[in-house]
mmCIF file of C-alpha atoms in Angstrom:
data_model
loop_
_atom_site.group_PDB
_atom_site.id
_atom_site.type_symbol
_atom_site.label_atom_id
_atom_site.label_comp_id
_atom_site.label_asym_id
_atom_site.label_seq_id
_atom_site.Cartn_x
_atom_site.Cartn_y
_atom_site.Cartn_z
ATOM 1 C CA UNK A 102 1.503 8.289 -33.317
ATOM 2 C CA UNK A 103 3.178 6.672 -30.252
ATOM 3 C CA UNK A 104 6.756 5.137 -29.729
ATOM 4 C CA UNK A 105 7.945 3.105 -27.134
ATOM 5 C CA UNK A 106 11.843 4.788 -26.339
ATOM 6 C CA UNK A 107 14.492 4.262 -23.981
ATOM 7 C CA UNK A 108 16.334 7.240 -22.264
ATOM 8 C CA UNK A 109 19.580 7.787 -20.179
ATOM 9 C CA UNK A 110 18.873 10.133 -17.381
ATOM 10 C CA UNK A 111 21.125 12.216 -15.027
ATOM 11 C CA UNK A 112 19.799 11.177 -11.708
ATOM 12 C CA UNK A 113 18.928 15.190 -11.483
ATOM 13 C CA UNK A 114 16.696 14.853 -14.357
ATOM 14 C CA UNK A 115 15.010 11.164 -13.374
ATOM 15 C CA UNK A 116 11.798 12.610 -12.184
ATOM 16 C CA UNK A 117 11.593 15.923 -14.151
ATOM 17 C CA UNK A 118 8.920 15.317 -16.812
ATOM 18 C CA UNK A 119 10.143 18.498 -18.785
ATOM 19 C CA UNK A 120 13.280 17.037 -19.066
ATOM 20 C CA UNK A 121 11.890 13.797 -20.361
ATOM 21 C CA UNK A 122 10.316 16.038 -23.107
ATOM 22 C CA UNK A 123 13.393 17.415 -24.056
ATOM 23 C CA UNK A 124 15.692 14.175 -24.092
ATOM 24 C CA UNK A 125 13.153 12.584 -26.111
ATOM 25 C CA UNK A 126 12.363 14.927 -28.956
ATOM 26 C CA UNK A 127 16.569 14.842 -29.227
ATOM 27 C CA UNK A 128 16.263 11.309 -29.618
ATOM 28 C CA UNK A 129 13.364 11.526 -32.113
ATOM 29 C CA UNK A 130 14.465 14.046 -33.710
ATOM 30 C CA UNK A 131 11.509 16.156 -33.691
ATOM 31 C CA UNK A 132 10.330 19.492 -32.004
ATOM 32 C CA UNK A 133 9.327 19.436 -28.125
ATOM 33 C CA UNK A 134 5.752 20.708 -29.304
ATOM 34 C CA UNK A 135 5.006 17.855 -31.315
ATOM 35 C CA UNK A 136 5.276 15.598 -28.082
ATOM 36 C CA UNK A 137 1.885 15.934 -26.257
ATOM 37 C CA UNK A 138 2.316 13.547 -23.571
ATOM 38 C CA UNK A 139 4.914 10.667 -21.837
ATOM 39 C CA UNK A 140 3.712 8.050 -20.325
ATOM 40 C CA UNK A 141 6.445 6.126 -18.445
ATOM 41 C CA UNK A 142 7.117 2.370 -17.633
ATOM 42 C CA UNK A 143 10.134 2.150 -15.955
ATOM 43 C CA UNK A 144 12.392 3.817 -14.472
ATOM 44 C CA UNK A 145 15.993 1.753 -12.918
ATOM 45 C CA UNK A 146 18.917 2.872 -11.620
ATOM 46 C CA UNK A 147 22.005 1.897 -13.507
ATOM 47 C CA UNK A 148 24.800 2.242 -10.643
ATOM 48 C CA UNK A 149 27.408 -0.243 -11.888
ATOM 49 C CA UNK A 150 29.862 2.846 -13.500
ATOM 50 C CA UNK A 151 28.533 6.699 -13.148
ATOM 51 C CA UNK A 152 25.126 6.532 -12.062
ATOM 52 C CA UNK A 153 22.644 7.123 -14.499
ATOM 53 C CA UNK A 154 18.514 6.225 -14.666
ATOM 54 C CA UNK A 155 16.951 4.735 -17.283
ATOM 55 C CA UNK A 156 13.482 5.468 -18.091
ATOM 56 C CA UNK A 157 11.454 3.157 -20.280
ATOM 57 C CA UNK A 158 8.813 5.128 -22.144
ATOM 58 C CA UNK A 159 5.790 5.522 -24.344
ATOM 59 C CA UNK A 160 6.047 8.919 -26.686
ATOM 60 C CA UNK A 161 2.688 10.284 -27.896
ATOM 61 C CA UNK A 162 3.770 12.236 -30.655
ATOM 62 C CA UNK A 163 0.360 14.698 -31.602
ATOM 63 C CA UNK A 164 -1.940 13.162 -29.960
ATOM 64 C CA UNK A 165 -3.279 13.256 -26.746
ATOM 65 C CA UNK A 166 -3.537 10.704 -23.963
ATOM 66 C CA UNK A 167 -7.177 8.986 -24.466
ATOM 67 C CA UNK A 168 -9.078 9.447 -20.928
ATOM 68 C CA UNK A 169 -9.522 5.861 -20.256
ATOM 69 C CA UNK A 170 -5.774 5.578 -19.731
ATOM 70 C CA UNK A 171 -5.399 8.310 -17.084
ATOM 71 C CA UNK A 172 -5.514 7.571 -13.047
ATOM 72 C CA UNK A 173 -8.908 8.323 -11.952
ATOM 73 C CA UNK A 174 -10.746 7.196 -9.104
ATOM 74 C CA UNK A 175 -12.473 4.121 -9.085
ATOM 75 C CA UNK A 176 -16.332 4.067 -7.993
ATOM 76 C CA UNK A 177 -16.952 1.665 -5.545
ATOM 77 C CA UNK A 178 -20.687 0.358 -5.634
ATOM 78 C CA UNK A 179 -22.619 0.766 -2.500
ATOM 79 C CA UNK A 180 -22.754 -2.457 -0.496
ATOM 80 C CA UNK A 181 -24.036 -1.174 2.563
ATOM 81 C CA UNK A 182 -27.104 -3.677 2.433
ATOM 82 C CA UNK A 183 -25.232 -6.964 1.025
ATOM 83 C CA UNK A 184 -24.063 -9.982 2.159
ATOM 84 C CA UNK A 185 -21.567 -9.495 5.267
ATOM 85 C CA UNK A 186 -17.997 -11.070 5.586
ATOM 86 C CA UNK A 187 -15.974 -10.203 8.381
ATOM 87 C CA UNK A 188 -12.303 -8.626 7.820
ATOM 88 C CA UNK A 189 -10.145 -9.549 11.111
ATOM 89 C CA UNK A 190 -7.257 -7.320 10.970
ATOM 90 C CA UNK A 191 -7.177 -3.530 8.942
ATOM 91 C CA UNK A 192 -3.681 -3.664 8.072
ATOM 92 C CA UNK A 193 -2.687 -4.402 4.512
ATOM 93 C CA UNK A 194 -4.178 -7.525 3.678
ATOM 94 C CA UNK A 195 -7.021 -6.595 5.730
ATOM 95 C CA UNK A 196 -7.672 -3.157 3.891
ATOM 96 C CA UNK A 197 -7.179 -4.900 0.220
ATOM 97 C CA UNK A 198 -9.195 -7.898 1.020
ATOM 98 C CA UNK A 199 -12.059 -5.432 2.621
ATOM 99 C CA UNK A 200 -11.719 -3.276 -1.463
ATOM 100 C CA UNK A 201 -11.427 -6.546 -2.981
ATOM 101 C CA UNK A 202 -14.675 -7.576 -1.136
ATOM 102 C CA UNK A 203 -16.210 -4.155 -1.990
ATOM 103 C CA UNK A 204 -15.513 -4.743 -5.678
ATOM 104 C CA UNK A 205 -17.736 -7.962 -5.950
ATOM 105 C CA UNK A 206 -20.609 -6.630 -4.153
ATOM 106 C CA UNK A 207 -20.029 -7.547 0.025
ATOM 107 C CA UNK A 208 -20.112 -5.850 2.602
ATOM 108 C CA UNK A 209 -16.836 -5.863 4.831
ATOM 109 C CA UNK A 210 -16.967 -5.235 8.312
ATOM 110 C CA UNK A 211 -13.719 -4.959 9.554
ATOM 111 C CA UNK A 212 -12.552 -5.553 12.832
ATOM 112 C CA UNK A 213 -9.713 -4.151 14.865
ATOM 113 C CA UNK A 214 -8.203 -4.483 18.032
ATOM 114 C CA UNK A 215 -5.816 -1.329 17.907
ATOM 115 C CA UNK A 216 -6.623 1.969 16.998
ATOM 116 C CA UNK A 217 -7.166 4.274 14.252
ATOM 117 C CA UNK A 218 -3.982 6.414 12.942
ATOM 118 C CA UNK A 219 -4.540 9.190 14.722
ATOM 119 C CA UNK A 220 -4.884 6.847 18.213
ATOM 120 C CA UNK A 221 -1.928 4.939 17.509
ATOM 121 C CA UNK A 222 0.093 8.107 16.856
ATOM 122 C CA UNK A 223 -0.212 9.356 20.824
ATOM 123 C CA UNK A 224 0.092 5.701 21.369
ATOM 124 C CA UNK A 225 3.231 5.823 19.967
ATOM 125 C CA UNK A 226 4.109 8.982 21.359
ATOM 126 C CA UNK A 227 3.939 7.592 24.454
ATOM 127 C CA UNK A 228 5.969 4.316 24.135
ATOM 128 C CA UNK A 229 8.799 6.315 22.379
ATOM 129 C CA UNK A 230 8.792 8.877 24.929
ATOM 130 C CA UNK A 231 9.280 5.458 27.578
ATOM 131 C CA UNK A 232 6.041 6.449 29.187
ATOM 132 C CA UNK A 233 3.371 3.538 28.348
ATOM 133 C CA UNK A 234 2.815 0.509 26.030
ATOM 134 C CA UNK A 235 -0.696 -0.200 24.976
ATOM 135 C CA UNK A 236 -0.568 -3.735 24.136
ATOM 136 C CA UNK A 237 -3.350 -3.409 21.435
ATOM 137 C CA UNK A 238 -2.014 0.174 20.018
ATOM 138 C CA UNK A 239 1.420 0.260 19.017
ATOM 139 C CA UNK A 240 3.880 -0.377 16.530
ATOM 140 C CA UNK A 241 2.181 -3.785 15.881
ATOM 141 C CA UNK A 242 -1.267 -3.223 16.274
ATOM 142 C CA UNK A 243 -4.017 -0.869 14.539
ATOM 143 C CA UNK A 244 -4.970 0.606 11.606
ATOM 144 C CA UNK A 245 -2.266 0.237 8.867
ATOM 145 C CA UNK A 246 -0.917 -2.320 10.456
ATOM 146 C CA UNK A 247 3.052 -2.870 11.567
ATOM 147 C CA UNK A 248 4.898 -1.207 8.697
ATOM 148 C CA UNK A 249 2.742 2.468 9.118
ATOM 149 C CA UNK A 250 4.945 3.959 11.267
ATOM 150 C CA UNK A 251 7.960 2.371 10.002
ATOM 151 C CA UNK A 252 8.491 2.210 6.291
ATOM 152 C CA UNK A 253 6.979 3.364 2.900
ATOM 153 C CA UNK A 254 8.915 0.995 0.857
ATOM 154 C CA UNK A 255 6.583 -1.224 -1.712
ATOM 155 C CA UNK A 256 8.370 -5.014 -1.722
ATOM 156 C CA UNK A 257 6.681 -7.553 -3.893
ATOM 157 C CA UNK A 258 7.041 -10.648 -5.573
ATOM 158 C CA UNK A 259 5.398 -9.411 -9.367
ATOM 159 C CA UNK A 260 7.090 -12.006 -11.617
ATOM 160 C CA UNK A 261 5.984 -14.911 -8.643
ATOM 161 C CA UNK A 262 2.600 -13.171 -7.899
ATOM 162 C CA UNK A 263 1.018 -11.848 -11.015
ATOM 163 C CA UNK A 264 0.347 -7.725 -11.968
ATOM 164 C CA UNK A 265 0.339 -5.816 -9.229
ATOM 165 C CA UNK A 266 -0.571 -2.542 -11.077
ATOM 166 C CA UNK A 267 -4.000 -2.065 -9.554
ATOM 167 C CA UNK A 268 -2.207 -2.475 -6.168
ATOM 168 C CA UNK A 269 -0.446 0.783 -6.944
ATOM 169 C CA UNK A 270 -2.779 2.434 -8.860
ATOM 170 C CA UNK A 271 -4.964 1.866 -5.794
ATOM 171 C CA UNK A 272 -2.676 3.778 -3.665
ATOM 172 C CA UNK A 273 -1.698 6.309 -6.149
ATOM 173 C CA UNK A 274 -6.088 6.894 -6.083
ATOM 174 C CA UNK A 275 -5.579 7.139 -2.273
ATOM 175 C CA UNK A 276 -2.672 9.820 -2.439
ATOM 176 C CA UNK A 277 0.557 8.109 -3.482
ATOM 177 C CA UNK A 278 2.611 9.354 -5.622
ATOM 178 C CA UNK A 279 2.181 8.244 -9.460
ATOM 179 C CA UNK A 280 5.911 7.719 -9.619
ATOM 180 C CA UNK A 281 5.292 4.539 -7.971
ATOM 181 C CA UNK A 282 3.376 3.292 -10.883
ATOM 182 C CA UNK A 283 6.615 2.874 -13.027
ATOM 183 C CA UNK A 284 9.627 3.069 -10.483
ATOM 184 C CA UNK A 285 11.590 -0.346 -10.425
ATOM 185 C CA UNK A 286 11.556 -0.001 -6.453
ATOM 186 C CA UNK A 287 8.836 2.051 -5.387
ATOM 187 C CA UNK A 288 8.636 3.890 -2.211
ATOM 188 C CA UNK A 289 5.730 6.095 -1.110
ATOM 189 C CA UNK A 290 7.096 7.313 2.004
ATOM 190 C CA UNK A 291 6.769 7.226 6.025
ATOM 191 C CA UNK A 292 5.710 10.611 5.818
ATOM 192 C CA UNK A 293 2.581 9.885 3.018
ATOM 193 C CA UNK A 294 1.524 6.443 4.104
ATOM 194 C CA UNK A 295 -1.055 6.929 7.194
ATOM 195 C CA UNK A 296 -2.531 9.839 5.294
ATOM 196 C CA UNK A 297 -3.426 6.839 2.399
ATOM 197 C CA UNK A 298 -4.559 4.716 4.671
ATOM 198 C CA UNK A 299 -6.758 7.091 5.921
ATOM 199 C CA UNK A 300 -8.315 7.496 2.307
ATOM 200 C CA UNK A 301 -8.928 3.786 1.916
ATOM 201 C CA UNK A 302 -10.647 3.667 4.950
ATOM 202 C CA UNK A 303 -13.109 7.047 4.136
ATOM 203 C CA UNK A 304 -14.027 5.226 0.364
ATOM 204 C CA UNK A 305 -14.339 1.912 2.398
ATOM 205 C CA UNK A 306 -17.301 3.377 4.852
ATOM 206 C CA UNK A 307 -18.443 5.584 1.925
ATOM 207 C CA UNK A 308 -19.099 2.024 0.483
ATOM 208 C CA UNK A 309 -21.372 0.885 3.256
ATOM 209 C CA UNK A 310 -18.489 -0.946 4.834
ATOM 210 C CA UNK A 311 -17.820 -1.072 8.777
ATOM 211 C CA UNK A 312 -14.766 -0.593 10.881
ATOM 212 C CA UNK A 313 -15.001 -1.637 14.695
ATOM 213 C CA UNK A 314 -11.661 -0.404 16.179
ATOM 214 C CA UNK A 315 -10.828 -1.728 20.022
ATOM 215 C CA UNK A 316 -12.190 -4.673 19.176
ATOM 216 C CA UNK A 317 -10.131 -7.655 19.935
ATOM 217 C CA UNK A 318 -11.178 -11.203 18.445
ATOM 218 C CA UNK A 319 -11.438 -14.048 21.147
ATOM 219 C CA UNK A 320 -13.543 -16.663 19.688
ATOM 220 C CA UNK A 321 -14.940 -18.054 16.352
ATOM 221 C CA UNK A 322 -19.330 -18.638 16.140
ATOM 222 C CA UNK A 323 -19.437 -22.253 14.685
ATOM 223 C CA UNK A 324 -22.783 -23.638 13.822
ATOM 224 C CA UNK A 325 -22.952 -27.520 11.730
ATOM 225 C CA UNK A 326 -18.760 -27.439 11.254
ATOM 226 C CA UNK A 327 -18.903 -23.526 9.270
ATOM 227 C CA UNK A 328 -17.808 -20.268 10.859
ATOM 228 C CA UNK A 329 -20.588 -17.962 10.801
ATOM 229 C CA UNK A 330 -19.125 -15.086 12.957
ATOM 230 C CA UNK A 331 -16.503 -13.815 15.361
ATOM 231 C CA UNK A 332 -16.708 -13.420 19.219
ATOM 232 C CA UNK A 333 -14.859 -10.291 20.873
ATOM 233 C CA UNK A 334 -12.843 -9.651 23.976
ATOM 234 C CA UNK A 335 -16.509 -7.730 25.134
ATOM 235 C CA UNK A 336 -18.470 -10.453 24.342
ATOM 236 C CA UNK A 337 -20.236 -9.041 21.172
ATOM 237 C CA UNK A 338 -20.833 -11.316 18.808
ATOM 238 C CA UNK A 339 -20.395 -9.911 14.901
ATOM 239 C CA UNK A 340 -22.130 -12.692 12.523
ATOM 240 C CA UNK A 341 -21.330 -13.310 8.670
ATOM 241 C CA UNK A 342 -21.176 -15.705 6.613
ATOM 242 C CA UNK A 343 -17.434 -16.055 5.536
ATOM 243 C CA UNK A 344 -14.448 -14.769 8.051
ATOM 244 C CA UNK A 345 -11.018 -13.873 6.810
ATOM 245 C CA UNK A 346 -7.694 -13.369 8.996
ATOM 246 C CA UNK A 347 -5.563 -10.460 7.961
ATOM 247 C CA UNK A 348 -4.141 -10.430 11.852
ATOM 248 C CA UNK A 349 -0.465 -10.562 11.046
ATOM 249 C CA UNK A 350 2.323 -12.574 12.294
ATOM 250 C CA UNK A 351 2.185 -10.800 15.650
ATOM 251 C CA UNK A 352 -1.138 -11.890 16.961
ATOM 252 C CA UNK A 353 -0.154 -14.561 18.709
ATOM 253 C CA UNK A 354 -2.975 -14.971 20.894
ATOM 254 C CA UNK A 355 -5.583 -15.767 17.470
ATOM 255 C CA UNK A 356 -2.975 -18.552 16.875
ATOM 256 C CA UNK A 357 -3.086 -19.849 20.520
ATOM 257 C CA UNK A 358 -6.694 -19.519 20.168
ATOM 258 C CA UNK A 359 -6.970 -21.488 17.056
ATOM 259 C CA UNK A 360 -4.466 -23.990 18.120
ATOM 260 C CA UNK A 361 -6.442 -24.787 20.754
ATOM 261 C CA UNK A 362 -9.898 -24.943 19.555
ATOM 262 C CA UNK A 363 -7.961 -27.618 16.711
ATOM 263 C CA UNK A 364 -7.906 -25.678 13.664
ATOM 264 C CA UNK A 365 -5.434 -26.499 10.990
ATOM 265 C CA UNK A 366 -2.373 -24.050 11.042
ATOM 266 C CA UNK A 367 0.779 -24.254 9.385
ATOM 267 C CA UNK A 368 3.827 -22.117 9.831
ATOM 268 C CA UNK A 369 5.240 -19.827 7.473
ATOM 269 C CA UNK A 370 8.725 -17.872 7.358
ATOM 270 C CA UNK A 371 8.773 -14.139 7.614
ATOM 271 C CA UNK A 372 11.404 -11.469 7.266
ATOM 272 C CA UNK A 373 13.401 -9.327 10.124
ATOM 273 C CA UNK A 374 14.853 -5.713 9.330
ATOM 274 C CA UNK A 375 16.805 -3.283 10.404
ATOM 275 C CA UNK A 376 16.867 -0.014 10.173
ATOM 276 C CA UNK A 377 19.942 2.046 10.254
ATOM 277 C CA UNK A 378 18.958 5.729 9.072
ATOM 278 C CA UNK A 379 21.801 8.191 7.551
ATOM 279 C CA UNK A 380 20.771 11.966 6.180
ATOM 280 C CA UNK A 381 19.459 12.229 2.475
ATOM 281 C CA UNK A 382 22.906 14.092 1.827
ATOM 282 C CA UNK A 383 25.179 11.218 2.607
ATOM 283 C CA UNK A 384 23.263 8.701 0.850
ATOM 284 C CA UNK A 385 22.929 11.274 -2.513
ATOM 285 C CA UNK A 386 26.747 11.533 -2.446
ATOM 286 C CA UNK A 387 27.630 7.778 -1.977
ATOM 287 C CA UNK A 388 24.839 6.661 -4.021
ATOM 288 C CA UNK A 389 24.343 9.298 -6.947
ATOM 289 C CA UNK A 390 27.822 11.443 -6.357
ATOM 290 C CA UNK A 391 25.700 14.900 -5.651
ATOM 291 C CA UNK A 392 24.602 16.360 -2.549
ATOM 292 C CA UNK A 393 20.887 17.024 -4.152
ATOM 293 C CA UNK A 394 19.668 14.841 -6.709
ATOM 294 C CA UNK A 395 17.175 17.228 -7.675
ATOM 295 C CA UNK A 396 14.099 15.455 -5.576
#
């Protein structure tokens, strides 16, 4: 039997899946044992008097969790001898567009002017230490894209862009977290985010895709009014038969380059952060009225 419940949580107890067991068999009215698995859908933070969570939930009382329902991950089919479309750009949008093409049976070859993680973390080193800016490996530019370094927070637009559930189950394949899967505001973390990007990009080549890092786009290949490839900064030429641009809003060269050349752009607005950082503590007290909130 399942039943779908709502609990009140101490913000100690929010991520504690034992103490989801016991709140719910007090709410059921039945012994812990009989519960053999929780499966949770939400979990929000109720801050407007004491701060409590509240976890939305499905209750499998004896019986067990069918497989088909549990995380696994996906096999990817091999593509390494299909149809080619070029990726420009292996941030984001570039990765999940490259999986996406995976998925229907092309082969992605991606192509990057920065670096991979581990060169744009002595990149970075560098800059922060005020020693050298690489002006294709940086905060902007390279594997990951501009927010790798930066933040772990997920931001989207669900009710405005449709389910975004194999988005994060995609990640949590890749080494999230499963909390994101049913936290209100997910967050996978600075620290955890270039090691999942990393993992994308290992099941991407195990594929049959291609990554070309260092490799800065300078020119389209246009034969009877259709792109059929990309020109780089080296003068290789990498030929496909559809291109997409995943470049970001910081390549401002591409957009010079297409502006010129009299393709149709239009602009779009973005968003500007900043980030002031306090210590865990603080925020715990002010936020949840505890020192340690038990995570």
């Amino acid at each position: 039997m399942r039943k779908i419940i709502d609990m009140r949580l101490n913000p100690s107890d929010a991520y504690v899946p034992a103490r989801w067991k016991y709140m719910a068999s007090l709410m059921l009215g039945i012994a812990p044992g009989r519960i053999y698995h929780i499966t949770p859908i939400r979990l929000s933070m109720d801050a407007r008097n004491k701060v409590v969570f509240r976890l939305k939930a499905e209750i499998f009382i004896g019986e067990h969790l069918p497989q088909e329902e549990r995380v696994f991950k996906t096999a990817l089919p091999d593509v390494s001898s299909r149809s080619p479309v070029i990726v420009v750009g292996a941030g984001p949008a570039g990765l999940f567009a490259a999986l996406a093409l995976v998925q229907r049976g092309f082969k992605p070859i991606v192509i990057e002017r920065g670096k991979t993680i581990q060169g744009r973390k002595y990149d970075i080193a560098l800059l922060n230490r005020g020693e050298k800016l690489n002006p294709e490996s940086n905060y902007c530019f390279g594997e990951g894209g501009a927010g790798t370094f930066s933040d772990g927070k997920l931001y989207t637009r669900s009710t405005k862009r449709g389910d975004v559930t194999s988005i994060l189950r995609t990640l949590v394949e890749h080494g999230a977290a499963d909390n994101i899967l049913f936290d209100a505001h997910p967050h996978i973390g600075t620290d955890k985010l270039p090691g999942i990007i990393t993992s994308m990009r290992r099941s991407l080549l195990e594929a049959g895709a291609e990554f070309h890092f260092n490799t800065r786009v300078t020119g389209f290949l246009v034969s009877k009014g259709r792109i059929k490839g990309i020109r780089d900064s080296a003068g290789n030429n990498f030929k496909a038969g559809a291109v997409i641009l995943a470049t970001g809003h910081s390549a401002h060269d591409v957009y010079e380059m297409m502006h010129k050349e009299g393709y149709a752009l239009e602009a779009r607005p973005f968003a500007l952060g900043v980030r002031v950082e306090h210590p865990q503590k603080l925020i715990d007290e002010i936020q949840y009225g505890m020192a340690d909130r038990g995570r």
